[in-house]
């Protein structure tokens, strides 16, 4: 665990700007106490903001590690995002303002989005999709992506989105694990001026996915005559939609019916399908969006995440839409065609709430203030950050140059597994300390424990755990209850283990210290060291590989790989084998997992029992003095590796 305290403790808290406080939705700290007294009663009260077909009988049924929330209730997530606004003034408000990377744009009102969702829900039904069936979604950031999610939710199908940056092999693994019946994709998507050919990847994966019966293809970014469709299996989205009826009642779902699964990396090579159910998840997304982003009817809200990650699920689709908000959705990258694209979008649509990741903020810092200064950002009133710890320098830059000291910054901590934000300021009442995600949300209880499960004194680092169930918590790992138990609940029985290290200061502020397991956080993307190692050893030249995350100024962490080659292969640093292996990993997993450095070594440092000592490799990659090497089988291995590393890194 890296130590960021010291510097940080001495900083004075920054109070939310007065102008903001005056208009904030939540103005009293009493909300924390009230929720803490009786969390289930608090959640039950909040759940009344949702539209139910049938009220629940019991708020919580908890038998660790399994929770059931709002037992006996009937509800539909798509209904809550659409139907309940019909016949109200929200009906004609923009639900999604979409901008494509080339500059094309499209706006869908709640009325229009409802009609599109009903139609596509009927299309899915027509393709044989039934309640409980899994639908894999592999798409660029186009409105059809949001429409697909809501259409699945409407008929009770389980969506499982695979980020468009994943390779065909990664996609194949996820389709197989989900036993998906239908895949929804697009011919392509734009990224930095070039085209990512998604349908081509789908075709490659489907050679090994017998469960998939139908594929729906959105026509995007390519000449449609150049996109081969397999007769009887593949269909154009627009053709199917032509004949679809816009009448499709929302299916009353049980509170605990599955809403979606989303694959994320754990400590093994195999990604896990995180399961979220309907009512609890929706409540978490709805409430946190309203409170943390202080939503008002007049807001234009923009979360820059991709819907391929949980942030996009909760804070582009379910959270804002269930609050009747106007959401901006953008297809491309922040530097296309120029490095002011994000600021142009804020100016063009009058964005009031902006939510992005620290890695993006650090990139903007590097590009310089001139880009945001060129544009009118005065519509902004609130900023958010998510995905990794934000360093105080980046926080201050964001606060000063994007928010002009008028906007509170909400550093929001959560995970795919938690479903919604659990640690964050409530911007009208919580003082801010740059670099701290501040306090747990009302109703959430966290502790920091030592190895033995005892609470550490304030100021000391330890394992972050959640001690009580909350509505949007994961309900399990798809088809793998054992892993669910082992990964999250065995370390500290009865408590949810987050995998993160944290400290709490004397004012109760949480300081997140990063992952303490073998999971890396590269530009806010979660990648397991084991996944990259498996991809490397899959190459015929590689005998053994060890992968570590090393600190990186922009990405947070960069991927460093130490590789031993098989007899007969040459790996002098700088030779073409480095390029070959980097490409191999990108092909196996996706460009996001491409190692930054590859170092060849005759041997890897191992303990006498044969365990690779990653801690020492991290010391080498980060240029530190080596830690304790006494448990090594052969300490000379690591010494020569360090020397060689220093020579090549210069
Ligand atoms: C991991 C979860 C859910 C958000 C997107 C990432 C890290 C996330 C913060 C933050 C410090 C953070 C943690 C966590 N993380 N937000 N504000 N401060 N760390 O979701 O891919 O499931 O990754 O991201 O390490 O465990 P994810």
XYZ file of C-alpha atoms and ligand atoms in Angstrom:
677
model
C 0.000 0.000 0.000
C 1.420 3.367 -0.915
C 1.373 6.108 1.652
C -0.262 9.345 0.659
C -0.891 10.654 4.151
C 1.262 13.313 5.806
C 0.974 15.817 3.046
C -2.701 15.189 2.947
C -3.574 15.352 6.664
C -2.217 18.864 6.925
C -4.547 20.169 4.262
C -7.528 22.112 5.500
C -10.954 21.012 4.448
C -12.547 23.066 1.680
C -16.146 24.025 2.367
C -18.651 23.666 -0.474
C -19.105 26.998 -2.305
C -21.820 29.157 -0.626
C -23.735 29.671 -3.815
C -23.954 25.931 -4.258
C -24.994 25.281 -0.674
C -27.924 27.679 -0.985
C -29.543 25.669 -3.721
C -28.481 22.141 -2.710
C -31.005 19.312 -2.444
C -29.534 17.939 0.775
C -28.808 20.609 3.347
C -28.719 18.875 6.698
C -26.143 16.499 8.125
C -28.958 14.893 10.121
C -29.511 12.636 7.161
C -26.371 10.669 8.115
C -27.522 10.094 11.696
C -31.024 9.222 10.692
C -29.837 6.619 8.201
C -27.265 5.167 10.607
C -29.868 4.558 13.299
C -31.853 2.107 11.241
C -30.513 1.513 7.732
C -33.344 -0.784 6.523
C -35.945 1.782 7.603
C -33.957 4.458 5.808
C -33.782 2.400 2.617
C -37.471 1.583 2.793
C -38.301 5.268 3.016
C -36.068 6.050 0.043
C -37.500 3.195 -2.028
C -40.820 5.038 -2.069
C -39.296 7.357 -4.693
C -39.462 4.471 -7.155
C -42.614 3.296 -8.939
C -43.683 -0.152 -7.800
C -46.208 -2.479 -9.380
C -46.568 -4.178 -6.038
C -45.116 -3.094 -2.691
C -42.568 -5.277 -0.891
C -43.434 -7.384 2.132
C -40.066 -7.366 3.827
C -37.307 -4.753 3.418
C -34.319 -6.998 4.013
C -33.671 -10.663 4.392
C -29.995 -11.104 5.296
C -28.177 -14.336 5.706
C -24.548 -13.504 5.030
C -23.356 -13.448 2.313
C -26.754 -13.414 0.643
C -29.113 -10.463 0.822
C -32.639 -10.088 -0.480
C -34.037 -6.587 -0.555
C -37.656 -5.532 -0.880
C -38.820 -9.117 -0.763
C -42.119 -9.727 -2.520
C -42.076 -6.408 -4.399
C -42.718 -6.099 -8.135
C -40.992 -3.427 -10.145
C -39.462 -2.759 -13.560
C -36.292 -0.720 -14.085
C -37.196 0.464 -17.604
C -40.633 1.538 -16.408
C -38.929 3.639 -13.760
C -36.660 5.244 -16.364
C -39.377 5.918 -18.945
C -43.061 5.219 -18.427
C -43.444 7.069 -15.198
C -42.542 10.323 -16.954
C -45.132 9.919 -19.689
C -47.935 12.405 -19.284
C -45.746 14.647 -17.115
C -43.767 17.681 -18.314
C -40.672 15.438 -18.411
C -42.160 13.537 -21.328
C -40.923 16.119 -23.834
C -37.624 16.787 -22.151
C -34.393 15.484 -23.685
C -33.496 12.159 -22.088
C -30.367 11.606 -24.171
C -28.392 14.205 -26.059
C -25.965 12.146 -28.062
C -22.906 13.302 -29.946
C -20.980 11.015 -32.278
C -17.257 11.392 -32.660
C -17.461 12.773 -36.221
C -19.821 15.480 -34.941
C -23.202 13.996 -35.820
C -25.774 14.316 -33.081
C -29.170 13.083 -32.011
C -31.575 13.966 -29.239
C -34.182 11.623 -27.838
C -36.918 12.933 -25.563
C -38.361 10.692 -22.880
C -41.348 10.149 -25.126
C -39.141 9.135 -28.052
C -36.824 6.993 -25.960
C -39.835 5.177 -24.543
C -41.081 4.408 -28.059
C -37.667 3.162 -29.220
C -37.304 0.967 -26.163
C -40.777 -0.532 -26.610
C -39.992 -1.280 -30.232
C -36.653 -2.885 -29.551
C -38.137 -4.847 -26.647
C -40.599 -6.281 -29.157
C -37.732 -7.013 -31.546
C -35.970 -8.975 -28.822
C -39.144 -10.889 -28.059
C -39.498 -11.627 -31.758
C -35.994 -13.091 -31.763
C -37.018 -15.482 -29.026
C -35.602 -13.654 -26.011
C -37.471 -14.545 -22.843
C -37.379 -13.392 -19.260
C -34.094 -14.478 -17.673
C -32.263 -15.028 -21.000
C -28.864 -13.354 -21.303
C -28.236 -10.821 -24.041
C -24.638 -9.825 -24.744
C -24.200 -6.210 -25.778
C -21.008 -5.221 -27.611
C -21.455 -1.729 -28.955
C -19.944 1.702 -29.411
C -21.371 4.620 -27.439
C -24.460 5.178 -29.567
C -28.057 5.723 -28.364
C -28.931 2.162 -29.397
C -26.701 0.961 -26.581
C -28.831 2.645 -23.924
C -31.966 1.550 -25.799
C -30.771 -2.074 -25.712
C -30.199 -2.036 -21.957
C -33.613 -0.583 -21.263
C -35.288 -2.969 -23.730
C -33.778 -5.959 -21.958
C -34.872 -4.565 -18.605
C -38.344 -3.996 -19.982
C -38.916 -7.659 -20.825
C -36.835 -9.113 -18.003
C -33.891 -10.257 -20.126
C -30.494 -10.010 -18.441
C -28.088 -7.701 -20.244
C -24.397 -8.272 -20.122
C -22.425 -5.475 -21.717
C -18.918 -6.174 -22.955
C -16.839 -3.021 -23.432
C -16.203 -2.409 -27.147
C -12.452 -2.242 -26.531
C -12.279 -5.927 -25.617
C -10.928 -8.397 -28.169
C -12.946 -11.118 -29.863
C -11.416 -13.694 -27.504
C -12.403 -11.756 -24.414
C -15.872 -11.374 -25.910
C -16.057 -15.102 -26.631
C -15.209 -15.985 -23.013
C -17.940 -13.715 -21.718
C -20.560 -14.971 -24.187
C -19.734 -18.537 -23.201
C -19.825 -17.866 -19.496
C -23.210 -16.164 -19.867
C -24.582 -18.799 -22.316
C -26.074 -15.865 -24.179
C -28.850 -16.362 -26.697
C -28.589 -13.058 -28.537
C -25.778 -10.587 -29.231
C -26.484 -6.937 -29.995
C -23.633 -5.141 -31.719
C -22.826 -2.540 -34.385
C -20.903 -2.820 -37.608
C -18.340 -0.432 -36.160
C -17.677 2.526 -33.938
C -15.507 5.610 -34.262
C -12.453 6.067 -32.138
C -9.971 8.855 -32.708
C -10.942 9.077 -36.357
C -10.548 5.406 -37.121
C -13.125 2.653 -37.109
C -13.268 -0.238 -34.665
C -14.874 -3.169 -36.465
C -17.078 -4.659 -33.809
C -19.131 -6.987 -35.976
C -15.959 -8.572 -37.276
C -14.955 -9.389 -33.701
C -18.409 -10.811 -33.010
C -18.112 -13.082 -36.060
C -14.775 -14.390 -34.826
C -16.081 -15.118 -31.326
C -19.268 -16.777 -32.522
C -17.319 -19.600 -34.129
C -17.021 -20.896 -30.582
C -20.361 -19.861 -29.102
C -23.089 -22.376 -29.965
C -25.666 -20.841 -27.620
C -25.991 -17.665 -29.689
C -28.963 -17.866 -32.029
C -29.349 -14.297 -33.299
C -27.247 -11.192 -33.772
C -28.605 -7.674 -34.181
C -26.326 -5.172 -35.907
C -26.587 -1.394 -35.720
C -25.399 0.250 -38.921
C -22.584 2.543 -37.816
C -19.259 3.842 -39.090
C -18.948 1.478 -42.043
C -20.234 0.908 -45.534
C -23.083 -1.545 -44.788
C -22.512 -3.410 -48.052
C -19.089 -4.348 -46.695
C -20.514 -5.931 -43.560
C -21.334 -9.598 -44.125
C -24.505 -10.809 -42.433
C -25.007 -14.502 -41.854
C -28.339 -15.601 -43.235
C -30.847 -16.500 -40.533
C -28.527 -15.386 -37.727
C -27.664 -11.728 -38.327
C -30.116 -8.861 -38.779
C -29.823 -5.119 -39.244
C -31.235 -3.179 -36.325
C -33.026 -0.693 -38.580
C -34.741 -3.412 -40.597
C -36.106 -5.143 -37.511
C -37.249 -1.837 -36.054
C -39.235 -0.913 -39.182
C -41.943 -3.446 -38.423
C -41.795 -3.423 -34.655
C -44.770 -2.260 -32.629
C -44.230 0.575 -30.150
C -46.543 -1.106 -27.658
C -44.848 -3.258 -25.108
C -45.928 -3.227 -21.469
C -43.103 -3.431 -18.944
C -42.817 -6.863 -17.334
C -43.447 -6.774 -13.579
C -40.201 -8.161 -12.205
C -39.595 -9.565 -8.791
C -37.354 -7.238 -6.746
C -34.675 -9.913 -6.739
C -34.918 -10.886 -10.428
C -31.609 -10.412 -12.201
C -31.274 -7.094 -14.029
C -27.794 -7.553 -15.442
C -24.434 -9.183 -15.138
C -21.228 -7.330 -15.863
C -17.863 -8.984 -16.163
C -14.977 -7.598 -14.193
C -11.459 -8.713 -13.369
C -10.614 -10.494 -10.170
C -7.474 -12.036 -8.840
C -7.536 -15.000 -11.204
C -7.251 -15.040 -14.985
C -10.973 -15.644 -15.400
C -13.271 -12.608 -15.348
C -16.306 -12.862 -13.126
C -19.886 -12.019 -14.021
C -21.079 -9.716 -11.268
C -24.812 -10.189 -10.703
C -27.130 -7.290 -9.944
C -30.834 -7.600 -9.285
C -33.644 -5.206 -10.041
C -35.013 -3.230 -7.110
C -31.975 -2.793 -4.875
C -29.691 -1.853 -7.730
C -32.170 0.630 -9.114
C -32.645 2.229 -5.720
C -28.875 2.608 -5.252
C -28.373 4.146 -8.683
C -31.416 6.404 -8.379
C -30.714 7.738 -4.905
C -26.977 8.304 -5.281
C -27.445 10.157 -8.573
C -30.054 12.446 -7.056
C -28.093 13.182 -3.891
C -24.466 13.174 -4.986
C -25.079 15.023 -8.234
C -27.680 17.267 -6.642
C -29.937 16.756 -9.642
C -32.395 19.473 -10.612
C -34.895 19.400 -13.420
C -32.877 21.970 -15.392
C -29.571 20.076 -15.297
C -27.622 18.797 -18.257
C -25.651 15.930 -16.861
C -22.618 14.350 -18.488
C -20.766 11.272 -17.317
C -17.890 10.558 -19.703
C -17.621 6.836 -18.928
C -18.393 4.143 -21.456
C -21.563 2.126 -20.824
C -19.289 -0.911 -21.105
C -18.271 -0.251 -17.494
C -20.456 -0.131 -14.414
C -20.110 3.654 -14.213
C -21.997 3.920 -17.482
C -24.685 1.494 -16.291
C -25.386 3.352 -13.064
C -24.550 6.937 -13.996
C -25.464 7.229 -17.678
C -28.440 4.893 -17.841
C -30.222 3.804 -14.669
C -29.372 6.585 -12.200
C -29.974 9.719 -14.268
C -32.814 8.344 -16.407
C -34.754 7.078 -13.379
C -34.548 10.669 -12.145
C -35.840 12.145 -15.409
C -32.517 13.891 -16.074
C -31.067 15.050 -19.385
C -27.988 12.967 -20.126
C -25.198 13.794 -22.566
C -23.668 10.774 -24.231
C -20.506 11.031 -26.348
C -19.051 8.377 -28.615
C -15.402 9.312 -28.925
C -12.182 10.377 -27.242
C -11.338 13.737 -25.589
C -8.633 14.607 -28.117
C -10.499 14.229 -31.372
C -10.332 16.229 -33.527
C -8.641 18.454 -30.918
C -7.726 18.401 -27.276
C -10.655 20.656 -26.382
C -13.405 18.279 -27.455
C -14.815 17.764 -23.949
C -14.873 21.512 -23.274
C -16.566 22.104 -26.610
C -19.259 19.610 -25.667
C -19.808 21.324 -22.294
C -20.115 24.693 -24.041
C -22.345 23.400 -26.820
C -24.927 21.723 -24.591
C -24.574 23.845 -21.464
C -23.486 20.912 -19.310
C -24.049 21.636 -15.601
C -22.774 18.416 -14.006
C -19.627 16.740 -15.244
C -18.359 13.347 -14.051
C -15.052 11.916 -15.253
C -11.966 9.946 -14.181
C -8.678 11.023 -12.582
C -6.677 9.615 -15.482
C -8.563 11.972 -17.818
C -8.002 14.905 -15.459
C -4.258 14.219 -15.334
C -4.195 14.051 -19.123
C -5.960 17.433 -19.330
C -3.394 18.835 -16.881
C -0.617 17.639 -19.127
C -2.242 19.188 -22.191
C -2.471 22.503 -20.351
C -5.098 25.029 -19.285
C -5.283 26.680 -22.670
C -7.742 24.061 -23.918
C -10.417 24.528 -21.252
C -9.758 28.282 -21.260
C -10.770 28.499 -24.905
C -14.323 27.431 -24.073
C -17.127 28.802 -21.959
C -17.503 26.401 -19.047
C -19.600 28.713 -16.901
C -22.630 26.409 -17.059
C -20.853 23.894 -14.788
C -21.959 23.753 -11.164
C -20.742 20.368 -9.942
C -17.849 18.049 -10.749
C -17.344 14.361 -10.035
C -14.421 11.957 -10.136
C -14.426 8.163 -10.232
C -12.377 5.063 -10.915
C -9.189 5.405 -8.896
C -7.722 7.530 -6.149
C -7.443 11.132 -7.312
C -4.157 12.742 -6.319
C -4.577 16.101 -4.526
C -2.783 17.965 -7.346
C -5.232 16.674 -9.949
C -8.135 17.429 -7.598
C -6.974 21.041 -7.189
C -6.451 21.486 -10.918
C -9.939 20.153 -11.620
C -11.400 22.405 -8.945
C -9.593 25.521 -10.199
C -9.424 25.223 -13.960
C -12.601 23.321 -14.750
C -14.788 24.314 -11.809
C -13.331 27.851 -11.342
C -13.688 27.246 -7.593
C -17.467 27.474 -8.019
C -18.115 23.767 -8.174
C -17.833 21.178 -5.418
C -15.818 18.130 -6.464
C -17.332 14.780 -5.532
C -14.665 12.079 -5.403
C -16.824 8.980 -5.561
C -15.598 5.568 -4.432
C -17.362 2.374 -5.423
C -16.963 -0.794 -7.464
C -18.727 -2.907 -10.056
C -19.718 -5.075 -7.100
C -21.223 -2.285 -5.016
C -23.565 -1.212 -7.840
C -23.620 2.405 -6.768
C -21.416 4.981 -5.047
C -20.755 4.199 -1.375
C -18.179 6.802 -0.343
C -18.569 10.376 -1.548
C -19.337 13.854 -0.338
C -22.923 15.058 -0.441
C -21.941 18.259 -2.182
C -24.122 20.694 -0.239
C -23.015 19.571 3.209
C -19.790 17.562 3.213
C -16.505 19.481 3.529
C -13.955 18.341 0.961
C -10.349 17.304 1.388
C -8.569 16.983 -1.946
C -7.659 13.334 -2.402
C -10.234 11.967 0.037
C -13.557 10.450 -1.010
C -14.753 11.859 2.363
C -17.522 9.907 4.131
C -19.672 6.878 3.559
C -23.072 7.595 2.105
C -26.034 7.627 4.474
C -26.962 4.031 5.302
C -23.490 2.646 4.488
C -21.107 1.383 7.155
C -17.420 0.782 6.469
C -14.480 -0.220 8.615
C -10.737 -0.487 8.142
C -9.291 -3.732 9.472
C -5.894 -5.257 10.025
C -4.909 -8.731 8.868
C -6.583 -10.273 11.933
C -9.858 -8.468 11.370
C -9.377 -5.886 14.114
C -10.172 -2.246 13.457
C -6.999 -0.199 12.981
C -6.523 3.086 14.875
C -7.366 6.256 12.950
C -4.583 7.266 10.584
C -3.387 3.692 10.001
C -3.794 1.817 6.748
C -5.781 -1.404 6.506
C -8.345 -3.348 4.526
C -11.541 -1.553 3.630
C -14.629 -3.627 4.438
C -18.361 -2.976 4.477
C -20.033 -4.274 7.566
C -23.716 -4.139 6.618
C -25.649 -5.137 3.510
C -26.876 -2.359 1.201
C -29.553 -2.533 -1.511
C -27.344 -2.257 -4.625
C -24.773 -4.813 -3.490
C -23.885 -7.616 -5.877
C -25.950 -10.750 -5.363
C -23.232 -13.134 -6.478
C -20.951 -14.180 -9.302
C -22.834 -15.665 -12.236
C -22.706 -19.472 -11.898
C -19.917 -19.358 -9.324
C -21.210 -19.148 -5.730
C -17.977 -20.575 -4.345
C -15.889 -17.818 -5.786
C -18.325 -15.237 -4.442
C -17.971 -16.607 -0.935
C -14.205 -16.988 -1.147
C -13.385 -13.706 -2.830
C -15.512 -11.358 -0.792
C -16.614 -12.998 2.451
C -14.022 -15.492 3.697
C -11.273 -13.084 4.674
C -13.400 -11.352 7.328
C -16.438 -13.571 7.977
C -19.728 -11.706 7.695
C -18.098 -8.586 6.253
C -17.709 -7.628 2.613
C -14.045 -7.345 1.631
C -13.527 -4.690 -1.040
C -9.982 -5.551 -2.127
C -8.974 -1.936 -1.452
C -6.668 -0.490 1.159
C -7.764 2.652 2.997
C -7.133 4.944 5.952
C -9.518 7.020 7.956
C -8.300 10.288 9.453
C -9.353 11.798 12.760
C -12.302 13.569 11.125
C -13.574 10.292 9.770
C -12.526 11.008 6.182
C -11.675 7.989 4.058
C -8.467 7.984 2.019
C -8.400 5.213 -0.549
C -4.981 3.686 -1.087
C -5.547 1.453 -4.117
C -6.008 -2.277 -4.564
C -4.230 -4.593 -2.227
C -4.792 -7.688 -4.357
C -3.435 -8.668 -7.753
C -5.779 -6.347 -9.560
C -4.310 -3.377 -11.448
C -6.054 -0.101 -12.156
C -4.820 1.174 -15.503
C -6.456 4.437 -16.568
C -9.400 3.537 -14.360
C -9.734 0.123 -16.023
C -9.591 -2.896 -13.854
C -7.206 -5.573 -15.130
C -5.899 -8.590 -13.276
C -2.185 -9.358 -13.349
C -3.140 -13.014 -13.898
C -5.161 -12.219 -17.002
C -2.158 -10.529 -18.620
C 0.153 -13.308 -17.457
C -2.100 -15.954 -19.007
C -2.189 -13.997 -22.251
C 1.618 -13.843 -22.273
C 2.229 -17.519 -21.537
C -0.288 -18.344 -24.232
C 2.350 -17.185 -26.730
C 4.488 -20.100 -27.962
C 7.785 -18.336 -27.169
C 6.970 -17.619 -23.530
C 7.905 -19.978 -20.718
C 6.851 -17.912 -17.731
C 5.577 -14.424 -17.029
C 4.981 -12.198 -14.025
C 3.026 -8.983 -14.317
C 2.860 -6.036 -11.941
C 1.221 -2.620 -11.943
C 3.713 0.209 -11.511
C 2.931 3.807 -10.623
C 2.316 5.996 -13.648
C 1.774 9.762 -13.712
C -1.183 9.743 -16.074
C -2.625 6.243 -16.036
C -2.359 5.704 -12.291
C -0.783 2.359 -12.985
C 1.080 1.006 -16.003
C 1.560 -2.668 -16.808
C 5.090 -4.045 -16.433
C 5.754 -7.634 -17.483
C 8.752 -9.809 -16.660
C 9.074 -12.672 -19.081
C 11.239 -15.746 -19.467
C 11.379 -17.146 -22.966
C 11.592 -20.766 -23.971
C 14.834 -22.289 -25.240
C 15.627 -21.114 -28.728
C 13.899 -17.711 -28.463
C 15.854 -14.554 -28.065
C 14.711 -11.726 -25.914
C 17.225 -8.973 -25.833
C 15.457 -5.819 -24.692
C 14.437 -3.717 -27.626
C 14.206 -6.559 -30.076
C 11.072 -7.251 -31.998
C 9.876 -9.887 -29.532
C 8.716 -7.045 -27.273
C 6.397 -5.720 -29.962
C 5.187 -9.214 -30.767
C 4.256 -9.953 -27.158
C 2.585 -6.592 -26.588
C 0.449 -7.165 -29.647
C -0.315 -10.700 -28.543
C -1.733 -9.463 -25.250
C -3.749 -6.749 -27.007
C -5.181 -9.366 -29.373
C -6.017 -11.742 -26.541
C -7.647 -9.248 -24.161
C -7.917 -5.817 -25.766
C -5.709 -2.768 -26.223
C -6.405 -1.710 -22.632
C -4.291 -4.616 -21.378
C -1.253 -4.020 -23.627
C 1.833 -4.037 -21.367
C 3.767 -0.782 -21.199
C 7.106 -2.505 -20.570
C 8.287 -6.026 -21.160
C 11.539 -7.178 -19.598
C 13.183 -10.454 -20.421
C 14.879 -12.387 -17.706
C 16.447 -15.820 -17.474
C 14.640 -16.416 -14.187
C 11.916 -14.869 -12.058
C 12.466 -14.195 -8.371
C 10.749 -16.961 -6.411
C 10.420 -18.048 -2.847
C 11.754 -21.447 -1.862
C 8.247 -22.791 -2.250
C 8.162 -21.533 -5.845
C 5.900 -18.506 -5.457
C 6.778 -15.541 -7.666
C 7.555 -12.518 -5.500
C 5.628 -9.783 -7.260
C 6.366 -7.320 -4.497
C 10.035 -7.355 -5.497
C 9.187 -6.996 -9.161
C 7.125 -3.952 -8.284
C 10.100 -2.531 -6.375
C 12.210 -3.000 -9.492
C 9.620 -1.554 -11.872
C 9.122 1.497 -9.657
C 12.858 2.011 -9.169
C 12.831 1.472 -5.400
C 15.369 -0.235 -3.207
C 14.512 -3.908 -2.972
C 12.467 -4.952 0.028
C 13.185 -8.056 2.063
C 14.765 -10.730 -0.143
C 15.604 -13.271 2.538
C 12.806 -15.639 1.606
C 14.020 -15.958 -1.968
C 15.352 -19.234 -3.272
C 18.138 -17.388 -5.077
C 18.588 -13.704 -4.179
C 21.070 -13.179 -7.023
C 18.223 -13.521 -9.562
C 16.507 -10.388 -8.367
C 19.734 -8.441 -7.939
C 20.796 -9.012 -11.509
C 17.278 -8.312 -12.746
C 17.314 -4.965 -10.978
C 20.680 -4.096 -12.424
C 19.573 -4.996 -15.914
C 16.341 -3.050 -15.506
C 18.204 0.066 -14.458
C 20.517 -0.222 -17.441
C 17.695 -0.515 -19.958
C 15.485 2.135 -18.338
C 18.530 4.410 -18.253
C -12.040 -0.231 -8.073
C -13.322 -0.676 -8.671
C -17.048 1.870 -9.878
C -16.258 2.876 -10.469
C -15.481 2.456 -11.665
C -14.470 1.381 -11.384
C -11.056 1.818 -7.584
C -12.977 3.426 -7.890
C -12.337 5.126 -6.687
C -12.114 6.328 -5.981
C -10.147 5.401 -5.134
C -11.379 4.091 -6.574
C -10.998 0.932 -6.361
C -12.119 -0.049 -6.579
N -11.796 3.060 -7.347
N -13.310 4.659 -7.514
N -12.971 7.361 -6.039
N -11.010 6.421 -5.210
N -10.282 4.243 -5.802
O -15.140 0.204 -11.067
O -13.789 -1.410 -12.367
O -15.224 -2.187 -10.449
O -13.133 -0.866 -10.051
O -11.703 1.054 -8.596
O -9.768 0.283 -6.332
O -11.940 -1.272 -5.911
P -14.348 -1.137 -11.026
